[in-house]
mmCIF file of C-alpha atoms in Angstrom:
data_model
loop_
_atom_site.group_PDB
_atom_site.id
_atom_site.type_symbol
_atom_site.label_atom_id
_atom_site.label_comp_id
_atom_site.label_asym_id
_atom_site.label_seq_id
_atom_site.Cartn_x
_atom_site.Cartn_y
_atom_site.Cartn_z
ATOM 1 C CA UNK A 15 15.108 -111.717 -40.412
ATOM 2 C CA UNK A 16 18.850 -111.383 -39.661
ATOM 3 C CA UNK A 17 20.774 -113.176 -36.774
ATOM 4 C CA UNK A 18 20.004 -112.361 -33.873
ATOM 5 C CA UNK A 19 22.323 -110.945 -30.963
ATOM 6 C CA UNK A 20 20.021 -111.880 -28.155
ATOM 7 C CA UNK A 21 16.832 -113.006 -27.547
ATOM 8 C CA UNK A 22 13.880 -112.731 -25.392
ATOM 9 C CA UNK A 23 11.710 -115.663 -24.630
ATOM 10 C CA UNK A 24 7.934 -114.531 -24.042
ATOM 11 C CA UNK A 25 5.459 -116.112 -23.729
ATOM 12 C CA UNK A 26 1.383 -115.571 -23.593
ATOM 13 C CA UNK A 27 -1.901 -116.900 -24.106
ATOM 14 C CA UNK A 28 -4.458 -115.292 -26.387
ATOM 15 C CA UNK A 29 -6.688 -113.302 -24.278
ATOM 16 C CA UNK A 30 -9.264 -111.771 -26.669
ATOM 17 C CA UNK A 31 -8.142 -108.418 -26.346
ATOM 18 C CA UNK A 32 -5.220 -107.931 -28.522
ATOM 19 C CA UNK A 33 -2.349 -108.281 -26.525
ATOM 20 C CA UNK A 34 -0.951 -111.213 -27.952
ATOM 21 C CA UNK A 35 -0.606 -109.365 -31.157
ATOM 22 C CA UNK A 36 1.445 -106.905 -29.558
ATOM 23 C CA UNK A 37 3.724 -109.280 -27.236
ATOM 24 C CA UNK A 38 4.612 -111.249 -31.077
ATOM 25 C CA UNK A 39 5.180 -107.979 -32.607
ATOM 26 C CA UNK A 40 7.759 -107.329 -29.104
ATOM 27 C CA UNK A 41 8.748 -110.703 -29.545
ATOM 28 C CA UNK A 42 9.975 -110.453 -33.787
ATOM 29 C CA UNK A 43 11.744 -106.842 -32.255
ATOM 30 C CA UNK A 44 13.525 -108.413 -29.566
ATOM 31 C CA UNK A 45 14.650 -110.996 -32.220
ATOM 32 C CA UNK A 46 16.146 -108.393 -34.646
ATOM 33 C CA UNK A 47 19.761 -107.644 -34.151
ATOM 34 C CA UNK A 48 20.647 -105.207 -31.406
ATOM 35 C CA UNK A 49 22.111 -102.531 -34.201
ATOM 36 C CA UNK A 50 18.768 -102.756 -35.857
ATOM 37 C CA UNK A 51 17.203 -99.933 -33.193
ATOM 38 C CA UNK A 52 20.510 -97.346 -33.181
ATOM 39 C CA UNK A 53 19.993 -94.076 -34.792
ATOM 40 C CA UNK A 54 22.012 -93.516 -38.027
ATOM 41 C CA UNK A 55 24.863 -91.678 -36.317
ATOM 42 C CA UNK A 56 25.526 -94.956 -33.846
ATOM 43 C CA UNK A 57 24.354 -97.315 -36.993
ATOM 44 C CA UNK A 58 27.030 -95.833 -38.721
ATOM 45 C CA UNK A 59 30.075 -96.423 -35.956
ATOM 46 C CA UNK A 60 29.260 -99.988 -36.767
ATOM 47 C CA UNK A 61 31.857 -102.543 -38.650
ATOM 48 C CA UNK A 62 30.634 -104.449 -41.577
ATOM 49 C CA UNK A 63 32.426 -107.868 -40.358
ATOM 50 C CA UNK A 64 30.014 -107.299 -37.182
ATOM 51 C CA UNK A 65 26.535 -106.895 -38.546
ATOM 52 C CA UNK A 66 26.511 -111.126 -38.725
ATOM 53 C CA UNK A 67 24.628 -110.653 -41.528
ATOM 54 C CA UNK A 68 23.478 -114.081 -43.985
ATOM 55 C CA UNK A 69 22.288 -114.876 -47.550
ATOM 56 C CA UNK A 70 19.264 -117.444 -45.863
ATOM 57 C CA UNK A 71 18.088 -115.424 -43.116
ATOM 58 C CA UNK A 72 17.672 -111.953 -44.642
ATOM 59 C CA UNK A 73 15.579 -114.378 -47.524
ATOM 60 C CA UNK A 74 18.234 -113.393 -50.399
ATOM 61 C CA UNK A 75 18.740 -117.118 -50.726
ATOM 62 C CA UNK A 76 15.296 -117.447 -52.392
ATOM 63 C CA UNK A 77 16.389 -114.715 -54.903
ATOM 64 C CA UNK A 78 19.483 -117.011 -55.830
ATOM 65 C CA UNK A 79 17.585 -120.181 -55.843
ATOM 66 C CA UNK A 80 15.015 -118.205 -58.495
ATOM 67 C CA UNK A 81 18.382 -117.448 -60.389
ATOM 68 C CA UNK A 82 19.093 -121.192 -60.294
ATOM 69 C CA UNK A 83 15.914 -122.226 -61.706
ATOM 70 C CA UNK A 84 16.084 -120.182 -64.336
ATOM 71 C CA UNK A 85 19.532 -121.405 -65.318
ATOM 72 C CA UNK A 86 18.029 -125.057 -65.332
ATOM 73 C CA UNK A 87 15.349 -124.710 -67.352
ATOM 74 C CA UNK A 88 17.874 -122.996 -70.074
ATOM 75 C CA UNK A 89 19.777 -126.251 -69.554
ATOM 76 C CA UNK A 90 22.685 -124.801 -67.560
ATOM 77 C CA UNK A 91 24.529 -126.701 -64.857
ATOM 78 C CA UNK A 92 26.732 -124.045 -63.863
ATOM 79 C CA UNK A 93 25.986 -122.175 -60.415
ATOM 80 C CA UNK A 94 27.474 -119.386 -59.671
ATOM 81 C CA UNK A 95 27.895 -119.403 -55.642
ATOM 82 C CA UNK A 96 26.723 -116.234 -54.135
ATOM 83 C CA UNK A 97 28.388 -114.264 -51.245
ATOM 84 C CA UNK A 98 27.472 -111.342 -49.211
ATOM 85 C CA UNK A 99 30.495 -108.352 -49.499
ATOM 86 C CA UNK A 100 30.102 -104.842 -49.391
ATOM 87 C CA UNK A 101 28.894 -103.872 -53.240
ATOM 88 C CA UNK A 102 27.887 -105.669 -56.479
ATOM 89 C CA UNK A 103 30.412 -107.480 -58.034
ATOM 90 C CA UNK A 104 31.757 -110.685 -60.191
ATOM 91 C CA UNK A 105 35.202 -111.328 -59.296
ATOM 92 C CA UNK A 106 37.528 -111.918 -62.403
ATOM 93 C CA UNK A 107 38.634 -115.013 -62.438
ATOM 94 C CA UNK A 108 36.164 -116.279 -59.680
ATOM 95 C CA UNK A 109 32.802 -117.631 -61.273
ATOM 96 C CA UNK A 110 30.783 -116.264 -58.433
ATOM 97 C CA UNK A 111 28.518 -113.019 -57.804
ATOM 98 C CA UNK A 112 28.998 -110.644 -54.279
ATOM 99 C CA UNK A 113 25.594 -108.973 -53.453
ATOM 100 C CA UNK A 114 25.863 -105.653 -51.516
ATOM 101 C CA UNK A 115 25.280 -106.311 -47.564
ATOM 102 C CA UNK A 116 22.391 -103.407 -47.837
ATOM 103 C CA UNK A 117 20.069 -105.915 -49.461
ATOM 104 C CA UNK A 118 19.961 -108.137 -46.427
ATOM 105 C CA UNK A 119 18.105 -105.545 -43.677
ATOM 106 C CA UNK A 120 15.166 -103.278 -44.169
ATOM 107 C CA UNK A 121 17.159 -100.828 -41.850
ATOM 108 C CA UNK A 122 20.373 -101.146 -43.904
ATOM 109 C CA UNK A 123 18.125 -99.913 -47.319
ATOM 110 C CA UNK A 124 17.119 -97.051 -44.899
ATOM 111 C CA UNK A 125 20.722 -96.030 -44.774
ATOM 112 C CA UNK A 126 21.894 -96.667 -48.254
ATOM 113 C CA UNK A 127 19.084 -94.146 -49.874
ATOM 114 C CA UNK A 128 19.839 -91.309 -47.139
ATOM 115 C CA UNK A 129 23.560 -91.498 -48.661
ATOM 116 C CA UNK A 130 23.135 -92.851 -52.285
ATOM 117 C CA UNK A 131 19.618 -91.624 -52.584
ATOM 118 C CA UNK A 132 19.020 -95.232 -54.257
ATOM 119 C CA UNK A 133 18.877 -99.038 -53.243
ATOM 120 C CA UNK A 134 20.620 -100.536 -56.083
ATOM 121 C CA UNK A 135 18.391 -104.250 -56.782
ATOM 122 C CA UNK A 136 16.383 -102.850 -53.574
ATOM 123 C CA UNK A 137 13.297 -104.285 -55.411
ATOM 124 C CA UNK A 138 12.565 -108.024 -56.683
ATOM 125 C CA UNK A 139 12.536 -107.008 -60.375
ATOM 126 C CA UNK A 140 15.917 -104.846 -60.042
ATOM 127 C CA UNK A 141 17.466 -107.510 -57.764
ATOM 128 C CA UNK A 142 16.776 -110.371 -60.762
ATOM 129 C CA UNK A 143 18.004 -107.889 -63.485
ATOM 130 C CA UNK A 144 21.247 -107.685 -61.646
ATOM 131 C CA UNK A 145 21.759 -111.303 -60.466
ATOM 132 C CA UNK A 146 21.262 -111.924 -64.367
ATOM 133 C CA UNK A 147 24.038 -109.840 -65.410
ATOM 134 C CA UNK A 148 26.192 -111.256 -62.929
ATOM 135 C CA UNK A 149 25.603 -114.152 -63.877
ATOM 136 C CA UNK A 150 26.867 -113.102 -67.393
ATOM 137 C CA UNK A 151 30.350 -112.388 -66.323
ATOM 138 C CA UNK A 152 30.488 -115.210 -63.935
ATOM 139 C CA UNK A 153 29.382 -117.888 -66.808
ATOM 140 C CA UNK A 154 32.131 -116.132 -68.826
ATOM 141 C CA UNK A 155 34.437 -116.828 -66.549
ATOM 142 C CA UNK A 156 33.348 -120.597 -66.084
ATOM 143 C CA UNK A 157 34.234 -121.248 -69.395
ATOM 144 C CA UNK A 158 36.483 -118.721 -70.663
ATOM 145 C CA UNK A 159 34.479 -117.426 -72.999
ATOM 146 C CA UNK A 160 36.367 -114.078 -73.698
ATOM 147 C CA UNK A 161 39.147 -116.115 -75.228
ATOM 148 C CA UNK A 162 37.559 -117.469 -77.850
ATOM 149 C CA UNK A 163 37.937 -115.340 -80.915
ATOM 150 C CA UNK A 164 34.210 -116.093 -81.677
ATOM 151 C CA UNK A 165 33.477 -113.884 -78.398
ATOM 152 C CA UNK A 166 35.874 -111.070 -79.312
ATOM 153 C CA UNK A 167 34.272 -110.923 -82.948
ATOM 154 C CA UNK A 168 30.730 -109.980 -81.703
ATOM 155 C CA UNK A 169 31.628 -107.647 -79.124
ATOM 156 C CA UNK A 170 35.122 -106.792 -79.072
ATOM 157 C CA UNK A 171 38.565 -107.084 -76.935
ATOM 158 C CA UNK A 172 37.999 -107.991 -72.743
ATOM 159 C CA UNK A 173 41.718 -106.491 -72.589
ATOM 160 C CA UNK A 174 39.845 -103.277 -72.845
ATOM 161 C CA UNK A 175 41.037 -100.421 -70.693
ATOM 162 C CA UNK A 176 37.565 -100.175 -68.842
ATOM 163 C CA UNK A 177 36.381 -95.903 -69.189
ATOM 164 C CA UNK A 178 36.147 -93.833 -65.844
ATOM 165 C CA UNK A 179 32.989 -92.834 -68.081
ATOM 166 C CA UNK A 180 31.505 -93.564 -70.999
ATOM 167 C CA UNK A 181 29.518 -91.232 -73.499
ATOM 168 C CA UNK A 182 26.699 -93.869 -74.594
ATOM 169 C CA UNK A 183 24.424 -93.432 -77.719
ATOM 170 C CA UNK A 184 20.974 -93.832 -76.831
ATOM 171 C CA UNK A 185 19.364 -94.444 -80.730
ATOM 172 C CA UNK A 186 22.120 -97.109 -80.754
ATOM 173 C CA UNK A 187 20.394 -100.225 -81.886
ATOM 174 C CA UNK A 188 23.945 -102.329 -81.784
ATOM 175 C CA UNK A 189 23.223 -102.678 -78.082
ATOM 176 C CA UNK A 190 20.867 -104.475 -75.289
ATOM 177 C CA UNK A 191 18.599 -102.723 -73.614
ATOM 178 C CA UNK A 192 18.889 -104.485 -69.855
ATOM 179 C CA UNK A 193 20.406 -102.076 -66.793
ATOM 180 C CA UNK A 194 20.347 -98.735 -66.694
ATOM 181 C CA UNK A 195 22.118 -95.715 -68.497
ATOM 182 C CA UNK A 196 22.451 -97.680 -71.336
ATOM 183 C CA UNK A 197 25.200 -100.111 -69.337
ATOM 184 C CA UNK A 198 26.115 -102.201 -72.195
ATOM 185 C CA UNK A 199 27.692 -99.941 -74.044
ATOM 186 C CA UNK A 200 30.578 -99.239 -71.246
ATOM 187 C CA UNK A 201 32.737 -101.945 -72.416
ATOM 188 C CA UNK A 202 32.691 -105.476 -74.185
ATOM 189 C CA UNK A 203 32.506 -107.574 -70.628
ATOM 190 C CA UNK A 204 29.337 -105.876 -70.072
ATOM 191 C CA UNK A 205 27.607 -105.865 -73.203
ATOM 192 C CA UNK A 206 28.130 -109.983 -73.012
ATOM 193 C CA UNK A 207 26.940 -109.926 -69.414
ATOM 194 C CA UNK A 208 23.971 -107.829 -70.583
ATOM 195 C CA UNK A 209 23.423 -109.469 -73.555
ATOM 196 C CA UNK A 210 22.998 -112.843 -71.588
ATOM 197 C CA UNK A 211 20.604 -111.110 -68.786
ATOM 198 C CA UNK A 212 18.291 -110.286 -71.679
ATOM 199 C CA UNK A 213 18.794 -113.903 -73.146
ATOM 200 C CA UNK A 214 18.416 -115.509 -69.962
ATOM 201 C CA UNK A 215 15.429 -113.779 -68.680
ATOM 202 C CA UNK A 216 12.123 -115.763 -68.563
ATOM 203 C CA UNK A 217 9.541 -114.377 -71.303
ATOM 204 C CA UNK A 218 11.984 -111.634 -72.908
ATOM 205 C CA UNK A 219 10.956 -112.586 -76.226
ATOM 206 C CA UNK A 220 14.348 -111.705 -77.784
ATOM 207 C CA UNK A 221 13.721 -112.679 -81.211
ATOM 208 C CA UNK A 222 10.713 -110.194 -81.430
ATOM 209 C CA UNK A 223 11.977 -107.560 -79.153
ATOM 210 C CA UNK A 224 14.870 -106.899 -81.259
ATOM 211 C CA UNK A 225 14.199 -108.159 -84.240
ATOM 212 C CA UNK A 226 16.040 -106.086 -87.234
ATOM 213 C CA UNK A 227 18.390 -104.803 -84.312
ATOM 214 C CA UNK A 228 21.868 -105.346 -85.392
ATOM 215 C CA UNK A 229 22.151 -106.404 -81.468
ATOM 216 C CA UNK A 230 19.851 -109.775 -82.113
ATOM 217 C CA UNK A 231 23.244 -110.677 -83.476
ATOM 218 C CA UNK A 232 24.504 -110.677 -80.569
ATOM 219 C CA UNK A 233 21.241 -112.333 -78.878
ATOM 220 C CA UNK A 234 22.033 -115.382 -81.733
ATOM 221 C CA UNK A 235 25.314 -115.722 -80.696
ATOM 222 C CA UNK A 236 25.045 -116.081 -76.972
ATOM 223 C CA UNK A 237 22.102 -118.254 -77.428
ATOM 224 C CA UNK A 238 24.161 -120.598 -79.967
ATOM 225 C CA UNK A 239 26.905 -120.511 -77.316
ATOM 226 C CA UNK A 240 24.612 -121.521 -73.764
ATOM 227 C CA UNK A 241 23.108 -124.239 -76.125
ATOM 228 C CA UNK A 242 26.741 -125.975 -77.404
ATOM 229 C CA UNK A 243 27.477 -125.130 -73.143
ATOM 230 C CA UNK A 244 24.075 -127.413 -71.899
ATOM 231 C CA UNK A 245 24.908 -130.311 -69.910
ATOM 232 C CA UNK A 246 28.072 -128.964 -69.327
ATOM 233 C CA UNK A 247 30.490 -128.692 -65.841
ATOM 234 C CA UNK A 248 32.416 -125.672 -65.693
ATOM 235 C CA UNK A 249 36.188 -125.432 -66.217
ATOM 236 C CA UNK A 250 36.562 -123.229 -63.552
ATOM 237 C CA UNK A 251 34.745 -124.138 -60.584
ATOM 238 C CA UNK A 252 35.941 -122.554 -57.674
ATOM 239 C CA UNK A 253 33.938 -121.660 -54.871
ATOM 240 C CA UNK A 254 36.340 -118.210 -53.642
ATOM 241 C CA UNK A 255 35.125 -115.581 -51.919
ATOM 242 C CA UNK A 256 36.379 -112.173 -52.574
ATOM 243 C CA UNK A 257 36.337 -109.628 -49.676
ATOM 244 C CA UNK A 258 32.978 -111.343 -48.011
ATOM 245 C CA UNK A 259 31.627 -109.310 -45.733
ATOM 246 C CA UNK A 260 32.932 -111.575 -42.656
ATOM 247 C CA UNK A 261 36.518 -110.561 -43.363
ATOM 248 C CA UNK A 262 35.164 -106.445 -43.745
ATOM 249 C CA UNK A 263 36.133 -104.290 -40.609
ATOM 250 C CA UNK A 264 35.466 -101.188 -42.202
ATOM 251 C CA UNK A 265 33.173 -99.198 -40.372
ATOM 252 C CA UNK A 266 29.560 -98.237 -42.510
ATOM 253 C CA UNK A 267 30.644 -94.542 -41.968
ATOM 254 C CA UNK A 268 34.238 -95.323 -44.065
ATOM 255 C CA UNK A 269 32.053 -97.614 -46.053
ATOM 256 C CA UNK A 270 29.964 -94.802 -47.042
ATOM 257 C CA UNK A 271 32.213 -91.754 -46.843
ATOM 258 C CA UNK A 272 34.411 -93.565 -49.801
ATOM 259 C CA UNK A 273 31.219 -94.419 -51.933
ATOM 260 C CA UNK A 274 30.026 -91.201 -51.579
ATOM 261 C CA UNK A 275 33.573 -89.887 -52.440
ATOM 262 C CA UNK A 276 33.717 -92.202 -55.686
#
């Protein structure tokens, strides 16, 4: 559930027949924001700022809190802090992760496949693949870990121009195999962040997955680094938001006509 703009008290005693059923189902309607039951064109006339959407009441708070369990038992004290804005995103310089607003409504997935024809982490598996990876590059920024010439040794320059579009090798055994289209091969920044997602994820099995893969290299190297980091308080700490989705006043239709447009 997502805040609410008004709501109706009911009330009713179980009768037998059914009707209380339907006057809770009314009730959890009336509940739901007023945008919530506009058609798409209307939907669409809506700014982001006023959807008064929230991590904890859409439930993506129990996501995070998975997230932060898993960075415990890998002896991590670092936690990235997680905002609401209107895409997937890590912030350079901020050690924090912005999920898309979509993910916080039922009716807001509806919208986001009619134009993107996908819901991008729209499913619990997908949504902890991504949260890992962001993770990756906000870790990296914790603790500077691009600077170190270590880093740049095992997979190359951050300074990198990043590509409009990349031509990936699929046989490429140099690589993770994590997000889509073969993501880590894009640019250094992201095969770290992927290469942590895989290390980071419970029961991956790393060492057997990719063993004789020039890429367990990698896998070695990450692990060797998130061991030496254990027990550790980030050097960067700050709790910034970038572009939350409080501050948006975009409408969804601008939203959408520039994704689309991209």
């Amino acid at each position: 559930a997502v805040t609410a703009c008004s709501e109706v008290e009911l009330s009713c005693a179980p009768d037998g027949d059914g009707r209380s059923d339907d006057v809770k189902s009314r009730r959890r309607r009336l509940r739901e924001p007023a945008w919530t039951r506009l058609d798409d064109e209307a939907l669409l006339d809506m700014r982001l700022c006023d959807l008064r959407l929230s991590l904890a009441r859409s439930g993506l708070d129990q996501a995070v809190q998975r997230l932060y369990e898993e960075l415990r038992l890998k002896g991590i004290l670092f936690r990235p802090h997680v905002w609401l804005s209107e895409e997937w995103f890590s912030p350079d310089g901020i050690p924090g992760i912005a999920m898309p607003f979509y993910l916080a409504h039922p009716r807001l997935q509806r919208l986001e496949r009619r134009f993107m024809h996908e819901v991008e982490g729209g499913n619990d598996k997908w949504l902890m693949r991504i949260l890992r990876h962001e993770t990756g590059h906000a870790i990296d920024t914790a603790f500077g870990l691009r600077r170190r010439k270590t880093w740049r040794d095992t997979f190359g320059k951050a300074s990198r121009r990043y590509p409009s579009r990349y031509s990936p090798r699929p046989a490429s055994r140099r690589f993770v195999l994590h997000l889509g289209h073969w993501y880590a091969q894009s640019h250094p920044d992201e095969d770290f962040a992927e290469t942590f997602a895989v290390w980071l994820t419970p029961g991956a099995f790393w060492q057997e997955r990719y063993d004789g893969w020039p890429a367990v290299k990698k896998l070695e190297y990450v692990d060797g680094v998130m061991r030496s980091l254990s027990g550790k308080r980030a050097l960067v700490d700050a709790p910034t938001e970038i572009e939350p989705l409080s501050s948006v006043r975009k409408t969804l239709r601008q939203h959408y006509r520039r994704k689309r447009r991209h």
